[in-house]
PDB file of C-alpha atoms in Angstrom:
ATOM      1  CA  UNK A1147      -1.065 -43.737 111.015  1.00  0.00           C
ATOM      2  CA  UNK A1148      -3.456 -46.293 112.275  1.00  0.00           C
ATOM      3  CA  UNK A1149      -2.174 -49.891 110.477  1.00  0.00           C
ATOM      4  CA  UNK A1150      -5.704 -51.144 110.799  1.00  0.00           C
ATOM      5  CA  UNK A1151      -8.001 -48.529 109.120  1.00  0.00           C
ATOM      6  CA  UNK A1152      -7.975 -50.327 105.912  1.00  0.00           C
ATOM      7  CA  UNK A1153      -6.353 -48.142 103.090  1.00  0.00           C
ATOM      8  CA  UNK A1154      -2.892 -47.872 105.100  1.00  0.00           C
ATOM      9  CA  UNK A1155      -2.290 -51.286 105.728  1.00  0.00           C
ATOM     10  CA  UNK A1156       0.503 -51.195 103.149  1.00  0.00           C
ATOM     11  CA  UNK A1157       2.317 -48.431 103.476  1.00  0.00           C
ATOM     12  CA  UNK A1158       4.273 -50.385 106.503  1.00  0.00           C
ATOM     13  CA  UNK A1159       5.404 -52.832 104.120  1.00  0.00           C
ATOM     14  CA  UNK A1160       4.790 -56.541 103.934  1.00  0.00           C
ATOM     15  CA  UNK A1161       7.093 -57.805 106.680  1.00  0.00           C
ATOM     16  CA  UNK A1162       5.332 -55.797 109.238  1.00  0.00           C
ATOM     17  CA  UNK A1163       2.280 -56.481 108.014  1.00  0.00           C
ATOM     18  CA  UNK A1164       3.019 -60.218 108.364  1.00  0.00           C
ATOM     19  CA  UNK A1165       4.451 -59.603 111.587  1.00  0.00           C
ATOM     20  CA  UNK A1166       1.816 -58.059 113.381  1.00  0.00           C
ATOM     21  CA  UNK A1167      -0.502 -60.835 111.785  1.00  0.00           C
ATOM     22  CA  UNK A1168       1.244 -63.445 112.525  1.00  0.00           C
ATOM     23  CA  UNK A1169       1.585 -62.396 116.666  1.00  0.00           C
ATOM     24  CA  UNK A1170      -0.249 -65.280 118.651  1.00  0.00           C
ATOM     25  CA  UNK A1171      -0.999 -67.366 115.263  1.00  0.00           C
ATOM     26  CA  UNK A1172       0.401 -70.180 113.532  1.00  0.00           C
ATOM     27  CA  UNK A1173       3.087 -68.265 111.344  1.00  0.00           C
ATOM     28  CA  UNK A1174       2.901 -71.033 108.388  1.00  0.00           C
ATOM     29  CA  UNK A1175      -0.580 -70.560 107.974  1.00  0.00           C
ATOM     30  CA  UNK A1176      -0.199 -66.439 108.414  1.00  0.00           C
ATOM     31  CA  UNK A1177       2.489 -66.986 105.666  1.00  0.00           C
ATOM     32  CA  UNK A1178       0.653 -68.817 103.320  1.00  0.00           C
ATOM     33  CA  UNK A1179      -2.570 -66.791 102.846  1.00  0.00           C
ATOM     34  CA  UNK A1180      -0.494 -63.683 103.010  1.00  0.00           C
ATOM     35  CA  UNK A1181       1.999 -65.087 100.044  1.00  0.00           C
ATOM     36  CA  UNK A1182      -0.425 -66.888  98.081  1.00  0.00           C
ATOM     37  CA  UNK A1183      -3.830 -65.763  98.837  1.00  0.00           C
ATOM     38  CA  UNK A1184      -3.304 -62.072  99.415  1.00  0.00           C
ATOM     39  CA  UNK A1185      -0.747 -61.327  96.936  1.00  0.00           C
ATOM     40  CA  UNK A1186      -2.379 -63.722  94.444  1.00  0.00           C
ATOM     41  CA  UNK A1187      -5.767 -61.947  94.435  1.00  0.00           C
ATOM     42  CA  UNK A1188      -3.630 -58.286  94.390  1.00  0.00           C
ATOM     43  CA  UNK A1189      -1.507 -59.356  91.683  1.00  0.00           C
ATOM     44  CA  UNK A1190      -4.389 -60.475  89.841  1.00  0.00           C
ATOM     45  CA  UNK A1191      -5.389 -57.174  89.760  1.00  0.00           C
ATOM     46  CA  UNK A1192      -2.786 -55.678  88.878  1.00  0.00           C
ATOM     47  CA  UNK A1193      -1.883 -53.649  92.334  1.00  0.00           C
ATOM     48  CA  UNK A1194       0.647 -53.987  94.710  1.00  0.00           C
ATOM     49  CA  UNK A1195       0.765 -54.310  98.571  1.00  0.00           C
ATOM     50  CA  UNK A1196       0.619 -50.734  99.165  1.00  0.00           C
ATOM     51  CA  UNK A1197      -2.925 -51.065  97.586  1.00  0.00           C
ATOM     52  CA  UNK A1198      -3.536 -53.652 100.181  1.00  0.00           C
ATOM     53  CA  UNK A1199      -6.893 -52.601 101.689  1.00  0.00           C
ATOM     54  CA  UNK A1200      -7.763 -56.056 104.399  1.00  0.00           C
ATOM     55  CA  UNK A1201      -6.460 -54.619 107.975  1.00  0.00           C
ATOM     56  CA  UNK A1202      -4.074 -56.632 110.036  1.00  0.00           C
ATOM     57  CA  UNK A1203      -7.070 -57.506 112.006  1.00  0.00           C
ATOM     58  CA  UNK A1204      -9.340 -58.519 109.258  1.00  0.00           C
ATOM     59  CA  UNK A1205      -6.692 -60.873 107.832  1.00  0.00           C
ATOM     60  CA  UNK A1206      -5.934 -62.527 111.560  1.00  0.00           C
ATOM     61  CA  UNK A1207      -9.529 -62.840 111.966  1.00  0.00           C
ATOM     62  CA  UNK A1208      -9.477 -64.757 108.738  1.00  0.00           C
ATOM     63  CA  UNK A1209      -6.871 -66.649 109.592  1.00  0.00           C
ATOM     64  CA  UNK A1210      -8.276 -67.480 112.591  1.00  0.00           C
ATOM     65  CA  UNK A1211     -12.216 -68.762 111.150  1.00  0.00           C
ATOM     66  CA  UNK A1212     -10.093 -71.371 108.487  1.00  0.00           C
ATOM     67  CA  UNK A1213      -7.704 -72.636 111.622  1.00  0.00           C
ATOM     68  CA  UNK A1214     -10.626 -72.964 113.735  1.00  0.00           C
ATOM     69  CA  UNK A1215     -12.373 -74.674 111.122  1.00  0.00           C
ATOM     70  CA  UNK A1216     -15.059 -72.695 111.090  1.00  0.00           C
ATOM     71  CA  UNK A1217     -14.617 -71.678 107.592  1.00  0.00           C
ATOM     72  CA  UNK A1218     -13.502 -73.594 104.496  1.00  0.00           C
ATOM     73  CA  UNK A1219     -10.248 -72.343 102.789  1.00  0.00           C
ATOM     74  CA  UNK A1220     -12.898 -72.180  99.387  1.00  0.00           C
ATOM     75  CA  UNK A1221     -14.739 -69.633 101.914  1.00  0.00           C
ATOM     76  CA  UNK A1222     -11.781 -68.266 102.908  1.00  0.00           C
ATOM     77  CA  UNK A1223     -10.930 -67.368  99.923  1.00  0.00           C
ATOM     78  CA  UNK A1224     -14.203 -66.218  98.471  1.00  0.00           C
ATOM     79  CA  UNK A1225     -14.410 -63.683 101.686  1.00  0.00           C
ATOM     80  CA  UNK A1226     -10.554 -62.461 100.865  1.00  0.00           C
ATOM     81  CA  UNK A1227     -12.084 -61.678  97.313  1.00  0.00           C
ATOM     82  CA  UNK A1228     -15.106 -60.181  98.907  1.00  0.00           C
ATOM     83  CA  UNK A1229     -12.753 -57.674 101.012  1.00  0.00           C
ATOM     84  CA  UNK A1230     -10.785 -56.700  98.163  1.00  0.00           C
ATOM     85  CA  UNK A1231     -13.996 -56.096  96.086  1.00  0.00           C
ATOM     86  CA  UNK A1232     -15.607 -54.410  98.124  1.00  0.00           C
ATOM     87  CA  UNK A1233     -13.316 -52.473 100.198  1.00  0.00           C
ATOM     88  CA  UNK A1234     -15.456 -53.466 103.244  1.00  0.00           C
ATOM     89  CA  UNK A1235     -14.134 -52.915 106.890  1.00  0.00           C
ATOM     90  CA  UNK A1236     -16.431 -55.509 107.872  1.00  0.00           C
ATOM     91  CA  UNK A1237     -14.889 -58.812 110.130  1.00  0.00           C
ATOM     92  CA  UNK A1238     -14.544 -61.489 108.001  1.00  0.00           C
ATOM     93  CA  UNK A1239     -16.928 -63.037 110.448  1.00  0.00           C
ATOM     94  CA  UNK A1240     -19.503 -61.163 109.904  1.00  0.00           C
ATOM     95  CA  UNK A1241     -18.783 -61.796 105.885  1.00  0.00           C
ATOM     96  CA  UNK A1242     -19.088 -65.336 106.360  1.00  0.00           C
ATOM     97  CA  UNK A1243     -22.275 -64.917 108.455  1.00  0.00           C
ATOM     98  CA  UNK A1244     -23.672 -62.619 105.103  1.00  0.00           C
ATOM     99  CA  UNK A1245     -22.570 -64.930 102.620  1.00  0.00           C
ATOM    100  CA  UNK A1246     -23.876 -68.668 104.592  1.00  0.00           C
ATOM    101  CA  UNK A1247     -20.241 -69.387 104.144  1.00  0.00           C
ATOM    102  CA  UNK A1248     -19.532 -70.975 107.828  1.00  0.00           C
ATOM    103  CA  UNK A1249     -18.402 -74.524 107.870  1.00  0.00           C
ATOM    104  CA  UNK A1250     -20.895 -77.281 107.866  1.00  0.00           C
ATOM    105  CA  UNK A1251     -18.750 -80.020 110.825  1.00  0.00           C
ATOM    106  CA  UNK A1252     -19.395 -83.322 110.597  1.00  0.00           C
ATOM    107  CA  UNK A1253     -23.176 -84.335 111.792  1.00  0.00           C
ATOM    108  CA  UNK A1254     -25.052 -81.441 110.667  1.00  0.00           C
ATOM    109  CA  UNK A1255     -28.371 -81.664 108.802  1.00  0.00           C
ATOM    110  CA  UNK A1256     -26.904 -79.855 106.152  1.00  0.00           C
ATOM    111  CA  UNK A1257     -24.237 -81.787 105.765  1.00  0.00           C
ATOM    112  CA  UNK A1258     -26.417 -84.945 105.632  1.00  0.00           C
ATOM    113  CA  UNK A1259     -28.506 -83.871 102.956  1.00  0.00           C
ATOM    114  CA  UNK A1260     -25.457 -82.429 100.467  1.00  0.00           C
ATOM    115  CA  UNK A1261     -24.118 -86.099 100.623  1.00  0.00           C
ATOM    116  CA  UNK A1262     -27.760 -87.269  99.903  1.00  0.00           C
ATOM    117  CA  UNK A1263     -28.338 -85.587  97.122  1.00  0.00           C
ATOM    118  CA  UNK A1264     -24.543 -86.141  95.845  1.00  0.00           C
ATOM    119  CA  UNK A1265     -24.814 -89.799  95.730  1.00  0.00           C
ATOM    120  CA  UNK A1266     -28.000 -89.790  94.371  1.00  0.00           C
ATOM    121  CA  UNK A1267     -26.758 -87.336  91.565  1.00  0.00           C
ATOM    122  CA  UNK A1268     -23.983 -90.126  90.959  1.00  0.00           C
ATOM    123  CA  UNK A1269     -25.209 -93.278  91.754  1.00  0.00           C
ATOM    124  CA  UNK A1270     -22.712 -95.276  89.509  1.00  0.00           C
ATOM    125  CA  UNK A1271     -20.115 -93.926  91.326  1.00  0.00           C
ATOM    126  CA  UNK A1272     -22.354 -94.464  94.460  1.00  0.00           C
ATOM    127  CA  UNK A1273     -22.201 -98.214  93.158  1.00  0.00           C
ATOM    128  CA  UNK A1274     -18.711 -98.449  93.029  1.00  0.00           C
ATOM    129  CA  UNK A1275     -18.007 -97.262  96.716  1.00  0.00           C
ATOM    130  CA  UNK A1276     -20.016 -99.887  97.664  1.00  0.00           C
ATOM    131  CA  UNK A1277     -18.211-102.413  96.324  1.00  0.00           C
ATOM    132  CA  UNK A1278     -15.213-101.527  97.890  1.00  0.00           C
ATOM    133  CA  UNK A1279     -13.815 -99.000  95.191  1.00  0.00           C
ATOM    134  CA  UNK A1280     -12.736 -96.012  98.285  1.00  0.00           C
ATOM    135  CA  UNK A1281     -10.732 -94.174  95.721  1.00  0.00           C
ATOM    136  CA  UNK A1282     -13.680 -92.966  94.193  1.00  0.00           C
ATOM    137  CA  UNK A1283     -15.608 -91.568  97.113  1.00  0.00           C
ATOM    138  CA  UNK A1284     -13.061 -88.582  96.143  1.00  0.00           C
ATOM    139  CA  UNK A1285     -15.715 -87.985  93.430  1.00  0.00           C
ATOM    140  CA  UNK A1286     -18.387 -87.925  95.886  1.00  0.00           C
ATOM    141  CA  UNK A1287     -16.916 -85.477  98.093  1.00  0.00           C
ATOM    142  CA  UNK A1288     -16.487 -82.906  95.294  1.00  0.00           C
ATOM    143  CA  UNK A1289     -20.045 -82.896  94.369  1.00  0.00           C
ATOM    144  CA  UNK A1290     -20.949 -82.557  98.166  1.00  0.00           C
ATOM    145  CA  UNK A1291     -18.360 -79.346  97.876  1.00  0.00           C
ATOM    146  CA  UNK A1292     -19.614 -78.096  94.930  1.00  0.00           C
ATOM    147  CA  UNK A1293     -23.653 -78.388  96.124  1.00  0.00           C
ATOM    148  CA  UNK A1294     -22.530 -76.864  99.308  1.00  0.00           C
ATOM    149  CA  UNK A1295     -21.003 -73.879  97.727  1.00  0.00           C
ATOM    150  CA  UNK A1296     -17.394 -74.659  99.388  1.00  0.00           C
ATOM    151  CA  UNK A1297     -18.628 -74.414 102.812  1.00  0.00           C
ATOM    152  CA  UNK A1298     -18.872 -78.372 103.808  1.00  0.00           C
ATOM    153  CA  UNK A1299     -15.859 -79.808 105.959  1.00  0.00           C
ATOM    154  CA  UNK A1300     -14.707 -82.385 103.259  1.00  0.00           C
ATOM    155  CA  UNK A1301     -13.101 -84.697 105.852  1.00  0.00           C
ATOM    156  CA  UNK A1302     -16.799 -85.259 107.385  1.00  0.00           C
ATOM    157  CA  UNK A1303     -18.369 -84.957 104.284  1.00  0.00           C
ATOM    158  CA  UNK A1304     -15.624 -88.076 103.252  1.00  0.00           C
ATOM    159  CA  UNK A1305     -16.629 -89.811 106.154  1.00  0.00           C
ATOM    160  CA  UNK A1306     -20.382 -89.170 106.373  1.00  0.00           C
ATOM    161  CA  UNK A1307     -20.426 -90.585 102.796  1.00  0.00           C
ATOM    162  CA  UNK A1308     -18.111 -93.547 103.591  1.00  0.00           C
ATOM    163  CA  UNK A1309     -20.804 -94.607 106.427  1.00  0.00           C
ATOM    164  CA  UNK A1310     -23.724 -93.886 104.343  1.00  0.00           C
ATOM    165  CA  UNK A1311     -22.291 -96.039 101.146  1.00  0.00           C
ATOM    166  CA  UNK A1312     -20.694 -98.588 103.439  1.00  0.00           C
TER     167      UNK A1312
END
C-alpha cells in the first residue's frame, strides 16, 4: 500500500503519518498543522483520519511553503481546505501558484500598494500612527491582510506601514 497515493494515507494511523511527515522537519510545526489544522478541517466534516486524503508528501510540502515563508499560514490553510475539497493530488505548490496565494516579502510592489490603499481606507487611524499611537498600526496591518487575501507577510507589511506613516 503506497502511503502517498492520497486515499490511504490513513489507514497507517496518525502516528505514522506524523512520523514520516515530520522526518527532516521541524516536528512542532509538523505537530501543529497535523493536530489543529488537519484534524480541525476533518472533524469539521465530520470524518476521521482514515478519511484523510492529503499524502505525507503533500502535507510536508505544506509544511515546508509556511516555514519557508513562502506562504502565509491564512494560505496555508485555505490550500489544506482546498486539498480536502477537492481531493486533488496536486503539490500544494502548485495550489498556491493556482490560487495567487504565495507570500508577498517585504519590498514587493504588491506589498507597497496593499499598505497604500489600507491607510488611505483608514486615514484616522493613519492619523493616529503618526502621532506616535504604534498600537494601532495593528489595525493597519489587518486591512493590508484582508486586501491581500491572506497572502501579505504581516511582519513587512507592519514595518512597511510603520516607515510609510512614520
Amino acid at each position: 500500500m503506497d502511503i502517498d497515493a492520497g486515499r490511504d494515507v490513513g489507514a497507517e494511523g496518525a502516528v505514522a503519518y506524523f512520523d514520516r511527515v515530520a522526518a527532516g522537519r521541524e516536528p512542532k510545526a509538523v505537530v501543529n498543522w497535523i493536530t489543529h489544522e488537519l484534524l480541525g478541517q476533518l472533524a469539521k466534516r465530520r470524518e476521521t483520519f482514515a478519511d484523510n486524503v492529503i499524502s505525507v508528501a503533500q502535507m510536508g510540502e505544506l509544511v515546508d511553503l509556511m516555514q519557508a515563508r513562502r506562504i502565509t499560514g491564512t494560505a496555508g490553510k485555505t490550500i489544506l481546505r482546498h486539498m480536502l475539497d477537492t481531493r486533488t493530488s496536486d503539490p500544494p505548490s502548485m495550489i498556491a501558484e493556482q490560487l495567487a496565494l504565495f507570500s508577498a516579502q517585504s519590498g514587493g510592489d504588491a506589498l507597497g500598494a496593499w499598505c497604500a490603499e489600507a491607510v488611505a481606507a483608514l486615514p484616522d487611524e493613519a492619523d493616529a500612527v503618526r502621532r506616535g499611537n504604534v498600537k494601532v498600526v495593528d489595525k493597519i496591518v489587518g486591512r493590508v491582510m484582508q486586501i491581500s487575501r491572506g497572502t501579505a507577510d504581516a511582519r513587512a507589511a507592519r514595518d512597511a506601514l510603520l516607515k510609510m506613516l512614520q
